[in-house]
Short mmCIF file of C-alpha atoms in Angstrom, two decimals:
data_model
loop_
_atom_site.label_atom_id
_atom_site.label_comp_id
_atom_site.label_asym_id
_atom_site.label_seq_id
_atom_site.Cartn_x
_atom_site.Cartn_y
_atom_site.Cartn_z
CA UNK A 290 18.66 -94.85 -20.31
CA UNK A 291 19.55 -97.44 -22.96
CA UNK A 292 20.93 -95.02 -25.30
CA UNK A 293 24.60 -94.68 -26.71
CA UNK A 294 26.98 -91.47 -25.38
CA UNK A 295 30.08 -89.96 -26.17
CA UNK A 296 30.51 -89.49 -22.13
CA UNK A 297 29.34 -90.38 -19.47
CA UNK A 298 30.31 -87.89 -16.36
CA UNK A 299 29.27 -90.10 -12.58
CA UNK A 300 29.11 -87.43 -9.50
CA UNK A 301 28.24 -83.83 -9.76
CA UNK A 302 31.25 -82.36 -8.09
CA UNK A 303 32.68 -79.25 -9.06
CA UNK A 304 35.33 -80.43 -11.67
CA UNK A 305 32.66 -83.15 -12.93
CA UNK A 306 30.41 -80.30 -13.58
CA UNK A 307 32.43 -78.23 -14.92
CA UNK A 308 34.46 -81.40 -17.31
CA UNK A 309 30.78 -82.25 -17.90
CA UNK A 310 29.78 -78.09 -19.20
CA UNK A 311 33.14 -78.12 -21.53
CA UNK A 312 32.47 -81.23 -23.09
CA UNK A 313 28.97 -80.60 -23.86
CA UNK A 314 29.79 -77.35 -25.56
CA UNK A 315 32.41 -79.53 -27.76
CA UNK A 316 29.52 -80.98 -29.10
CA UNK A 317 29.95 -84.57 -27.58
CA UNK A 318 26.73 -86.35 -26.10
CA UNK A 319 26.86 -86.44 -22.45
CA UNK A 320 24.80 -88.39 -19.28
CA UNK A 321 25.46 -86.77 -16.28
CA UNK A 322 24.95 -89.24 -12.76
CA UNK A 323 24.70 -89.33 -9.56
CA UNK A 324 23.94 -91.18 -6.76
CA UNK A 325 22.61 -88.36 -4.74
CA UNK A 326 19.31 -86.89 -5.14
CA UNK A 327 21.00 -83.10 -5.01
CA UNK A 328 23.85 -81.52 -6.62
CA UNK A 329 27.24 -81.24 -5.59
CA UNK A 330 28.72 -84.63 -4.24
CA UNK A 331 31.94 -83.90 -2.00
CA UNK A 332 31.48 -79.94 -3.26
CA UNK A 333 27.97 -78.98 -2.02
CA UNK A 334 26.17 -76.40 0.17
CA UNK A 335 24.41 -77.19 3.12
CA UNK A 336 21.90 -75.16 4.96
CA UNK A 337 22.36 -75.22 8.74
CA UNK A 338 19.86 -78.12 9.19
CA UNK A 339 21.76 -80.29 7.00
CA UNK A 340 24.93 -79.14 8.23
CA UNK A 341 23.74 -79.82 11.39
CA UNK A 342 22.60 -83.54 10.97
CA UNK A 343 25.81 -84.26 9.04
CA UNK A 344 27.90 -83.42 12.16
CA UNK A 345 25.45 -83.44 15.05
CA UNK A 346 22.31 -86.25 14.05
CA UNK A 347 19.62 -85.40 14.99
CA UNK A 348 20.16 -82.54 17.56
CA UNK A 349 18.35 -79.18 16.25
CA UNK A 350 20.53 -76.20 15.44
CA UNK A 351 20.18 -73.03 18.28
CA UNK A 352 17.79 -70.70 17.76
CA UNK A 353 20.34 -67.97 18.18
CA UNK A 354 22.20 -69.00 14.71
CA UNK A 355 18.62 -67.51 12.55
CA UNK A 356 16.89 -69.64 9.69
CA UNK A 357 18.00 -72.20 8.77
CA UNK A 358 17.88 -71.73 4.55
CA UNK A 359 19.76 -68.82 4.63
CA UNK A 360 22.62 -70.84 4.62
CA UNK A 361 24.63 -71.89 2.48
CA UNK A 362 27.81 -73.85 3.58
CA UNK A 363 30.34 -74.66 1.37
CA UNK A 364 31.64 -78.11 1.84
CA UNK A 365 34.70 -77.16 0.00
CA UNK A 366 34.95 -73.75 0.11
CA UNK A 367 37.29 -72.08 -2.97
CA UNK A 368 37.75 -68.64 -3.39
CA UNK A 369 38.26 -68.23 -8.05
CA UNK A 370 41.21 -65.74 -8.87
CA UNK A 371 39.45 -62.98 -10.93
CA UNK A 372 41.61 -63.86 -14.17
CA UNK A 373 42.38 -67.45 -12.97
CA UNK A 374 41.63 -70.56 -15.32
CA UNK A 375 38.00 -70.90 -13.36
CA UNK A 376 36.61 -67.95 -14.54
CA UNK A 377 37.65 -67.97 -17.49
CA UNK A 378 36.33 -71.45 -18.40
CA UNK A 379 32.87 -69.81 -16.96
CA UNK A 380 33.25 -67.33 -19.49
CA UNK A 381 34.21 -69.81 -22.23
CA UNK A 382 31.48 -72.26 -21.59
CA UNK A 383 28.93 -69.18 -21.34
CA UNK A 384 27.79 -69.96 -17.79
CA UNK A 385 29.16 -66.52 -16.06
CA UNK A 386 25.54 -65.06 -16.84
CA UNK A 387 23.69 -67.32 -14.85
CA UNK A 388 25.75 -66.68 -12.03
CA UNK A 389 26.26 -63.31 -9.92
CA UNK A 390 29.80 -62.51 -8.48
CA UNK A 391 31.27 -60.61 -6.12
CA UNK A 392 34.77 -59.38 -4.90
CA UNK A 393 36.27 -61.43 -2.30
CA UNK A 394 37.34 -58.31 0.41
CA UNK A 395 40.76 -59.52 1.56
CA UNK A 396 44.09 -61.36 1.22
CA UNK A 397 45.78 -61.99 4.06
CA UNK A 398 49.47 -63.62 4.80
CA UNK A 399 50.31 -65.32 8.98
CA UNK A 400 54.10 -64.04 9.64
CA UNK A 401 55.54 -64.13 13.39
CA UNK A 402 52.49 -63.99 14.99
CA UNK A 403 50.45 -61.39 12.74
CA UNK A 404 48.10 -61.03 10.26
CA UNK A 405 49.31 -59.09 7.13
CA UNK A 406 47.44 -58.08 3.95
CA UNK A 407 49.81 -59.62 0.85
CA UNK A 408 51.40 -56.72 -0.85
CA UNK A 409 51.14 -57.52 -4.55
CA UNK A 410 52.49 -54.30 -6.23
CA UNK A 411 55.90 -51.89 -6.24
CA UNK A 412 53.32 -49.85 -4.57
CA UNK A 413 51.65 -51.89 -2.09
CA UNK A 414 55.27 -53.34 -0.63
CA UNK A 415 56.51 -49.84 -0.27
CA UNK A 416 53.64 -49.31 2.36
CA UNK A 417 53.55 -52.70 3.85
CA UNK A 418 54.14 -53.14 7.85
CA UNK A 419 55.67 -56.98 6.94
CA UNK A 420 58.83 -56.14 5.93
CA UNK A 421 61.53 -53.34 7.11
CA UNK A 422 62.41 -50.33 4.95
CA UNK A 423 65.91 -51.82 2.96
CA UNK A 424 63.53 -55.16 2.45
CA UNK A 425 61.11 -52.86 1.10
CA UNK A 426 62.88 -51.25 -1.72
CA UNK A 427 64.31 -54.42 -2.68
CA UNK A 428 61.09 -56.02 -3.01
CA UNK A 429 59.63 -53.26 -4.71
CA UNK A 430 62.66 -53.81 -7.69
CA UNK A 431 61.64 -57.70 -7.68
CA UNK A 432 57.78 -56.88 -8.25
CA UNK A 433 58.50 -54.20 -10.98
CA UNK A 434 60.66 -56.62 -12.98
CA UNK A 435 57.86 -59.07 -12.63
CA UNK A 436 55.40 -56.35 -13.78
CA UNK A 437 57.26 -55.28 -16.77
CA UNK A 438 57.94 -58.68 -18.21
CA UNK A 439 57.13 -59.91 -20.97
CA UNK A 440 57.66 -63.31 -22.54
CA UNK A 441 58.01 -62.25 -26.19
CA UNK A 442 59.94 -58.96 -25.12
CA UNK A 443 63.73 -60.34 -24.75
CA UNK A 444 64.82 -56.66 -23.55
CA UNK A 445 62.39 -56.73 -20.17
CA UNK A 446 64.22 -60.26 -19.46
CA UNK A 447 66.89 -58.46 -18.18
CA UNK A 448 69.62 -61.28 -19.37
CA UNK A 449 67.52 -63.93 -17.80
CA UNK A 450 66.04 -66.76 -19.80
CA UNK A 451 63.34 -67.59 -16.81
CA UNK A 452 62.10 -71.05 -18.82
CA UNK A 453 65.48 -72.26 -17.93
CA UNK A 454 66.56 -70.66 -14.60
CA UNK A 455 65.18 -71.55 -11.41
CA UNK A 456 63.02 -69.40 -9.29
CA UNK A 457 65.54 -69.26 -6.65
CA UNK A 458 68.04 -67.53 -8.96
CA UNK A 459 65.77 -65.04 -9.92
CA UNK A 460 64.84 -64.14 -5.93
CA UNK A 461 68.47 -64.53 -5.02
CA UNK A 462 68.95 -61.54 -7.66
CA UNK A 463 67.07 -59.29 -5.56
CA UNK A 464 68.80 -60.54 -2.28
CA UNK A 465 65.09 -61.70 -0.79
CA UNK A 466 65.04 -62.18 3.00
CA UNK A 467 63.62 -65.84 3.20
CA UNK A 468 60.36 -64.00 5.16
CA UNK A 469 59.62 -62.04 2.04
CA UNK A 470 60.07 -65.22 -0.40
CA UNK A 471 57.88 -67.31 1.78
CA UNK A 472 54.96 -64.68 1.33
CA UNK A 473 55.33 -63.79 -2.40
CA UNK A 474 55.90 -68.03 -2.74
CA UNK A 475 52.72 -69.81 -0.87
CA UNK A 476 50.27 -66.30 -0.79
CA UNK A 477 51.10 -64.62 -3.92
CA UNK A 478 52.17 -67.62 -6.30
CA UNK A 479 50.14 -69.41 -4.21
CA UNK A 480 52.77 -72.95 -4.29
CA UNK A 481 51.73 -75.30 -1.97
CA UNK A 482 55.04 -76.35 -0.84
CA UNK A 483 58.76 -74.93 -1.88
CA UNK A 484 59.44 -77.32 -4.60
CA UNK A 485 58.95 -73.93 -7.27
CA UNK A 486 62.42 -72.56 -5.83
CA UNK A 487 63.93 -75.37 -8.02
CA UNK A 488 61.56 -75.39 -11.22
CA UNK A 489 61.25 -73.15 -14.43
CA UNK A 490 61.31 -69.22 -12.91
CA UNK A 491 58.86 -68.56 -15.62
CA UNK A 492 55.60 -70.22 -13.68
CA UNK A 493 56.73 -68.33 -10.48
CA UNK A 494 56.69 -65.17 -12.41
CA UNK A 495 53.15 -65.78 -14.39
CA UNK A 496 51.66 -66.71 -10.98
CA UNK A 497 52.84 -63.27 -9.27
CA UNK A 498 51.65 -60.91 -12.46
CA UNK A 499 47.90 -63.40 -12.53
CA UNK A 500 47.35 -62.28 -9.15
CA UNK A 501 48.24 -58.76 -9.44
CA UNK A 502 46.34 -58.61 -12.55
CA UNK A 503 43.34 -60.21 -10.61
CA UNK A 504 43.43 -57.14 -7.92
CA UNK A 505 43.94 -54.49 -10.79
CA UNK A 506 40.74 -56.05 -12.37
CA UNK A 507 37.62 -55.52 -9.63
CA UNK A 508 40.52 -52.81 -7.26
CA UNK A 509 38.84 -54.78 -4.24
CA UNK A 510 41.31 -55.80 -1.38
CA UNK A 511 41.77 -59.20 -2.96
CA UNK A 512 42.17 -61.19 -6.24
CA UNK A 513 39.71 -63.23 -5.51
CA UNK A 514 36.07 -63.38 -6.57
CA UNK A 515 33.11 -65.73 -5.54
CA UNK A 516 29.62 -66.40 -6.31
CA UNK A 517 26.84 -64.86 -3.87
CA UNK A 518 24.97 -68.02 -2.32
CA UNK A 519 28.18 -69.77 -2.65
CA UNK A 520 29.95 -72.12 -5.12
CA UNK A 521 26.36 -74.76 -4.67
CA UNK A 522 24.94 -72.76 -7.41
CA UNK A 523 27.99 -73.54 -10.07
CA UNK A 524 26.88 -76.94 -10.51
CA UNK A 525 23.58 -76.44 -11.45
CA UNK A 526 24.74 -73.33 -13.79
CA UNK A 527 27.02 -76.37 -15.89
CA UNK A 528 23.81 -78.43 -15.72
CA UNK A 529 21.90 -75.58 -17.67
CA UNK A 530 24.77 -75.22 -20.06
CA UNK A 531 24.54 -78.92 -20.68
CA UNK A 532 20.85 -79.11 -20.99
CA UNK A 533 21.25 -76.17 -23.74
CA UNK A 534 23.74 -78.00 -25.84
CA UNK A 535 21.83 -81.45 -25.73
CA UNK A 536 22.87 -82.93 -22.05
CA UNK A 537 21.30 -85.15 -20.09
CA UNK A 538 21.27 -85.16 -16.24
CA UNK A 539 19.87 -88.09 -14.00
CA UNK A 540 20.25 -87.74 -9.87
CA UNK A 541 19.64 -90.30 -7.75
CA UNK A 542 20.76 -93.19 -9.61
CA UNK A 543 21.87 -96.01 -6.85
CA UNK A 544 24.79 -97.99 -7.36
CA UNK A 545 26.33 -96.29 -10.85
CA UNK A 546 28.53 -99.29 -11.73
CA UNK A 547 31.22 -98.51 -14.32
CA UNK A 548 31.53 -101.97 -17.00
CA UNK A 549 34.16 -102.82 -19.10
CA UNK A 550 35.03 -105.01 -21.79
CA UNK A 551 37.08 -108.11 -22.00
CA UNK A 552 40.22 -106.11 -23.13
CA UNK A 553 39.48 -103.69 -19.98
CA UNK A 554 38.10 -100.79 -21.43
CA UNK A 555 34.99 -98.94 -20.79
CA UNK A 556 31.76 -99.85 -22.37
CA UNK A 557 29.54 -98.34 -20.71
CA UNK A 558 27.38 -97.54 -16.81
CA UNK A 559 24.95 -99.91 -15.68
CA UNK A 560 22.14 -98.45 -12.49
CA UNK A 561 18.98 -100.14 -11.62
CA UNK A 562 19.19 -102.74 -13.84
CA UNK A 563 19.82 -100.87 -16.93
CA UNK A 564 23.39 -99.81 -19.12
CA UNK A 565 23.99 -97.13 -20.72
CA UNK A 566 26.47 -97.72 -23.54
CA UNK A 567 29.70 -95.08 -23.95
CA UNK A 568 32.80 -94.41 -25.14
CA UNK A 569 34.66 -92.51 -22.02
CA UNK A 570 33.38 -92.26 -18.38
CA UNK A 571 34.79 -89.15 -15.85
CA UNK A 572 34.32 -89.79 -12.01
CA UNK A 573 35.21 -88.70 -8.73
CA UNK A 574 36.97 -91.48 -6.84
CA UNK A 575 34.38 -92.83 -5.11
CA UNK A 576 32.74 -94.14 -8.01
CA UNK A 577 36.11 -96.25 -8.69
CA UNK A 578 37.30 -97.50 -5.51
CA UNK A 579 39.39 -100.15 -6.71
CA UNK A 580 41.21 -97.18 -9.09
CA UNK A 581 42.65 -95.05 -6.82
CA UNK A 582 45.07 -94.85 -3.70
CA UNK A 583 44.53 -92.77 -0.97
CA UNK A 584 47.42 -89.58 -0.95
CA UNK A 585 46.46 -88.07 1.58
CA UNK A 586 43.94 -86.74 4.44
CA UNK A 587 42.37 -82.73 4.66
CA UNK A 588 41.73 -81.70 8.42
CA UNK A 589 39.66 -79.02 8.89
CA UNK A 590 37.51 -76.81 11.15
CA UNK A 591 34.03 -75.19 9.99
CA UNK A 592 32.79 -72.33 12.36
CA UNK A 593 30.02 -70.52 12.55
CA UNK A 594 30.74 -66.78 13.88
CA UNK A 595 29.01 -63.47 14.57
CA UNK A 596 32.00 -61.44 13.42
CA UNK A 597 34.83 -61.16 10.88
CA UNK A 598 38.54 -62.70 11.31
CA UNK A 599 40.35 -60.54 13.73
CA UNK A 600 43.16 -58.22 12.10
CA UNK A 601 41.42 -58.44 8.64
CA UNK A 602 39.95 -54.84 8.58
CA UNK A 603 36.92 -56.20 9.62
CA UNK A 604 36.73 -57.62 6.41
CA UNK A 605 33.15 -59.61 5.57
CA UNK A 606 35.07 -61.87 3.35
CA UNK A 607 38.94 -62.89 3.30
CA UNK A 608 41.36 -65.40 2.86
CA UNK A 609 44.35 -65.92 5.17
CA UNK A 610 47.37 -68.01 4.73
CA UNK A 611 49.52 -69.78 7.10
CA UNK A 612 53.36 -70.74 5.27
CA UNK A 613 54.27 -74.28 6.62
CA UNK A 614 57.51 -72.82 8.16
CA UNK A 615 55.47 -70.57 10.58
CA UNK A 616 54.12 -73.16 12.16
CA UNK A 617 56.84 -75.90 11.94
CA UNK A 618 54.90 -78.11 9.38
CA UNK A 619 55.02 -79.50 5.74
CA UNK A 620 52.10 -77.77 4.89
CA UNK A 621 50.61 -74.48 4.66
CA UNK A 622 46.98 -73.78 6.50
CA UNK A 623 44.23 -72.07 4.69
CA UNK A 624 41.98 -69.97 6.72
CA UNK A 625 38.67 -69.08 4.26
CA UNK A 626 35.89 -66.88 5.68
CA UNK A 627 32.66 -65.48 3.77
CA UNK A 628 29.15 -63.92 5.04
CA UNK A 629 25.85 -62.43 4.74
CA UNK A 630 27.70 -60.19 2.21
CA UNK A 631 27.72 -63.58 -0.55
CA UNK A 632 24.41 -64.04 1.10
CA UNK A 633 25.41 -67.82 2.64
CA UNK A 634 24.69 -67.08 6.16
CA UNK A 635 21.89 -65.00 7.31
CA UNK A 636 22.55 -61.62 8.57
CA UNK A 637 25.62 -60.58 11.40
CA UNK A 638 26.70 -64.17 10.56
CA UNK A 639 30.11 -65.18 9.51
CA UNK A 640 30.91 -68.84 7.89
CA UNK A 641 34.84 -69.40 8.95
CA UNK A 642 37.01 -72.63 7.59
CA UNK A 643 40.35 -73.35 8.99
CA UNK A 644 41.86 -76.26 6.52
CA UNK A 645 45.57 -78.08 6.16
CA UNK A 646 46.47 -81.58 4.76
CA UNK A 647 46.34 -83.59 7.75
CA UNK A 648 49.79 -84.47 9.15
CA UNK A 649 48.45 -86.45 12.65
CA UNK A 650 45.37 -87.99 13.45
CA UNK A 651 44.19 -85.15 16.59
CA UNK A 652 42.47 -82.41 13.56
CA UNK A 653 41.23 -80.24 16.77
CA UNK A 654 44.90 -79.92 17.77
CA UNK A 655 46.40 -79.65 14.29
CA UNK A 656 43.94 -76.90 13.42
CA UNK A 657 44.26 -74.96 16.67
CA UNK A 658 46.41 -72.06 15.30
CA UNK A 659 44.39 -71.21 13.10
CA UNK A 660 41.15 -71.61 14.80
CA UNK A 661 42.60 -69.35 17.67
CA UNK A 662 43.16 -66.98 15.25
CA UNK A 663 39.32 -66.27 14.68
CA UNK A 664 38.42 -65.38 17.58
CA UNK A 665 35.08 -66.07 19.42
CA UNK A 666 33.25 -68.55 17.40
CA UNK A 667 29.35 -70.11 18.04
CA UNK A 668 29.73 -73.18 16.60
CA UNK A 669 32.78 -75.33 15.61
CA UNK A 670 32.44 -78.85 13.69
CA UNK A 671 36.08 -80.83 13.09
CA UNK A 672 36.35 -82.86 10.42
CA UNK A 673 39.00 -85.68 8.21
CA UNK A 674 38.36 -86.41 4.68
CA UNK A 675 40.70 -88.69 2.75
CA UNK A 676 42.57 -87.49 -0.56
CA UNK A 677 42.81 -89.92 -3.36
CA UNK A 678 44.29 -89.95 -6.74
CA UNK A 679 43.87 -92.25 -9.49
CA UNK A 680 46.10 -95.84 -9.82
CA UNK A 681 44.04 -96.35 -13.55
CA UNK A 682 45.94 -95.79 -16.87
CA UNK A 683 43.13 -93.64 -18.77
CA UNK A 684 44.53 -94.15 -22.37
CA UNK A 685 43.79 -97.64 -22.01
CA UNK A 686 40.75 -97.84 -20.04
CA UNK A 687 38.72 -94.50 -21.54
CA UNK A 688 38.00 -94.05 -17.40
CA UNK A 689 38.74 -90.49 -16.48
CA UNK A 690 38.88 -90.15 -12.36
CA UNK A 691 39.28 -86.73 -10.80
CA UNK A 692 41.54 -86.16 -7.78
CA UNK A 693 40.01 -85.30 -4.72
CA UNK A 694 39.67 -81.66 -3.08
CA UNK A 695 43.20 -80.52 -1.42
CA UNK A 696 42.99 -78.14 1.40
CA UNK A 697 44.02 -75.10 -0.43
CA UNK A 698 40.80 -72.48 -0.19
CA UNK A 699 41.78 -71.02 -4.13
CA UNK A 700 40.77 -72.98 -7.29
CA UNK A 701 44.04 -73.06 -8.67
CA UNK A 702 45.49 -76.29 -8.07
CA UNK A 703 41.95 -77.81 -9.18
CA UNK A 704 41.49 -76.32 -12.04
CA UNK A 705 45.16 -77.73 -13.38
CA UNK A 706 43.20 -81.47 -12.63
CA UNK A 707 40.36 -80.13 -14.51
CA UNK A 708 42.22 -78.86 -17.74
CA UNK A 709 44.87 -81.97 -17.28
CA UNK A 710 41.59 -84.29 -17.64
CA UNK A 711 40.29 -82.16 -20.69
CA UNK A 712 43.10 -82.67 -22.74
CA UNK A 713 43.31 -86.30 -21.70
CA UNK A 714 39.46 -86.85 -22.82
CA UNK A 715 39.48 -84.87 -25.76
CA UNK A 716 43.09 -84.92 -26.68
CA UNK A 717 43.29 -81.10 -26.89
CA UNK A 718 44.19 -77.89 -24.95
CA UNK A 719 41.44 -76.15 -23.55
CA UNK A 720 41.24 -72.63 -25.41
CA UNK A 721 40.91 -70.32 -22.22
CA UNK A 722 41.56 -66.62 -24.59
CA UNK A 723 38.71 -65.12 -23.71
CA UNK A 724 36.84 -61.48 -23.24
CA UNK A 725 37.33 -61.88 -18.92
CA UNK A 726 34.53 -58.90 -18.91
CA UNK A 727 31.98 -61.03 -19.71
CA UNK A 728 32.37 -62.01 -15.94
CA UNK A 729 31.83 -59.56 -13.73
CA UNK A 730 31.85 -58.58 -9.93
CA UNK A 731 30.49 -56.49 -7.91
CA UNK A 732 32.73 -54.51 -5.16
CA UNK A 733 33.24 -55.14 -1.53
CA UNK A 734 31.05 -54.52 1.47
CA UNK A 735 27.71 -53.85 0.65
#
């Protein structure tokens, strides 16, 4: 281990993995650590055994759930948009062909009590039950604008210069109930909160035509894709791609230490007695707990069910979300399920996450709309997980920390962390222009 590196990456989290698979491919020399003796960190799969002594002790899982390894639980379950950032870093770090995909079945918005599939055409709102027949046709103007716009075409702007005017301008254009706008906001843009209505109309509008695009690509119910046997095997797909160009990857290294110099920089990573010299070290915040502040706290549900969320056209695999306003909070709820279909649960069995950021300290009552939305379920394991962010200046130290995992169950708020970090590290944009076909999918139900 006494060798000099470029970087050294501690935890082997998704966006270390995945920081740790670019870099590599840039040519830099990278050590990969972790404390752990698997892959995965905060981000890995458990089979039902593990799952079960990580919530339960020692307590043996019922024989009625099947075998135990033909699980694979997601501890932060993601669903990648099809022609979202993601994928195509896969595809420009050449790891989408050690990994098999498959369309995510449906996309689902809560409104007044219901479950709705998310209209994301002209097309699709004209035959959508959410909104009323005027609402329709107006809707169906606002999506073909967004369809037929393009940035370096002036005459498809329509008069508008959307880098400048706000997103709420542009809805209020189409006279938008606020129902509609809430849907095409937090389960077509996919925004988090309603702070877009005020920023650049241009994001809003790239957001809307990425996930239409996404559906056009596999023509599944969704945009989404994911990997069968879950997102445990990404991971160990960037750990190949680093071993090709020249990586090296050590688990179960106790107490990874981070050491700087007198000025406060990073010099290097000292385990077990030995350091291993560097220029630039990434980590997840719990390597550096004296870097970051905690933000914030994920509540969340993980069930284990014997059928598919209710209202989703029996749909093996599907997102649903929950706007904040439907439920009288500041935050949106995520409701994820996946199957035997993706192969992580053995078959007739359904894996079913109910997520929000925390906003009390009772999870089993702040998740209980959308747990009662799923129906019957077998088993049902609550959980809290504190969010932290990084207090550190990384121009001056060289110490890269990742945020942790929000509660949204897409990839696309962390892949922005990811390719913010990139350019941080390396001082350059991430070139994401890639052939998307070199990743594909299979179709729904099998």
């Amino acid at each position: 281990m006494d060798e000099d590196y470029d970087v050294i990456v501690l935890g082997t989290g998704l966006k270390e993995c995945i920081l740790s698979g670019l870099l590599s491919v840039d040519g830099l020399k990278v050590l990969h650590m972790d404390r752990n003796d698997y892959y995965g960190g905060e981000s890995s799969s458990l089979m039902l055994n593990q799952l079960w002594k990580r919530f339960k002790g020692d307590e043996n899982p019922s024989e009625s759930l099947g075998i135990s390894k033909e699980y694979n639980v997601d501890m932060i379950p993601k669903f990648m948009m099809a022609n979202g950032v993601l994928v195509r870093a896969l595809v420009h770090a050449n790891v989408a062909k050690y990994l098999n995909f498959k369309a995510v079945d449906g996309s689902f918005v809560y409104n007044k009590g219901k479950i709705y599939k998310v209209p994301a055409t002209d097309v699709e709102a004209l035959k959508s039950s959410i909104m009323g027949l005027f609402e329709k046709r107006r809707a169906r103007k606002f999506f073909i604008y967004v369809q037929d716009y393009e940035e370096n075409d002036p005459k498809s702007h329509e008069g508008l210069d959307l880098t400048t005017i706000p997103a709420k301008e542009l809805i209020s254009k189409y006279g938008l109930e606020d129902d509609t706008i809430e849907f095409i906001g937090h389960a077509l843009a996919l925004y988090t909160s309603d702070s877009y209505l005020e920023q650049p109309a241009i994001d809003f509008v790239k957001r809307i035509r990425l996930y239409a695009e996404s559906i056009a690509r596999f023509e599944s119910g969704s945009p989404y894709i994911y990997p069968m046997y879950g997102l445990g095997e990404l991971p160990q797909a960037f750990a190949r791609l680093s071993a090709v160009y020249g990586g090296t990857y050590m688990l179960n290294k106790p107490q990874c230490k981070v050491e700087f110099d007198d000025s406060g920089k990073v010099i290097g990573v000292t385990s077990d007695g030995e350091t291993a010299k560097c220029k630039k070290v990434v980590c997840d915040p719990s390597y550096v707990p004296d870097m970051v502040k905690k933000v914030g706290k994920v509540a969340r549900a993980i069930c284990i069910m014997s059928h598919p969320i209710p209202d989703t056209n029996e749909c093996h695999s599907a997102q649903v979300i929950i706007p904040q306003k439907q439920l009288n909070r500041n935050s949106d709820m995520y409701l994820f399920c996946c199957s035997y279909s993706h192969n992580v649960a053995p078959q007739g069995k359904f894996i079913s996450f109910v997520t929000t950021e925390a906003e009390t300290d009772d999870p089993e009552s702040e998740l209980k709309p959308g747990v009662d939305l799923l129906g019957p379920v077998d088993e049902i394991f609550y959980e809290t997980y504190d969010r932290y962010e990084p207090t550190n200046d990384s121009g001056a130290d060289s110490c890269f920390v990742s945020t942790s995992y929000d509660a949204t169950t897409h990839f696309e708020t962390t892949m922005i962390d990811v390719l913010t970090l990139y350019t941080k590290i390396t001082g350059k944009e991430l070139n994401l222009s890639v052939d998307l076909s070199a990743a594909s999918a299979s179709g729904g139900e099998e």
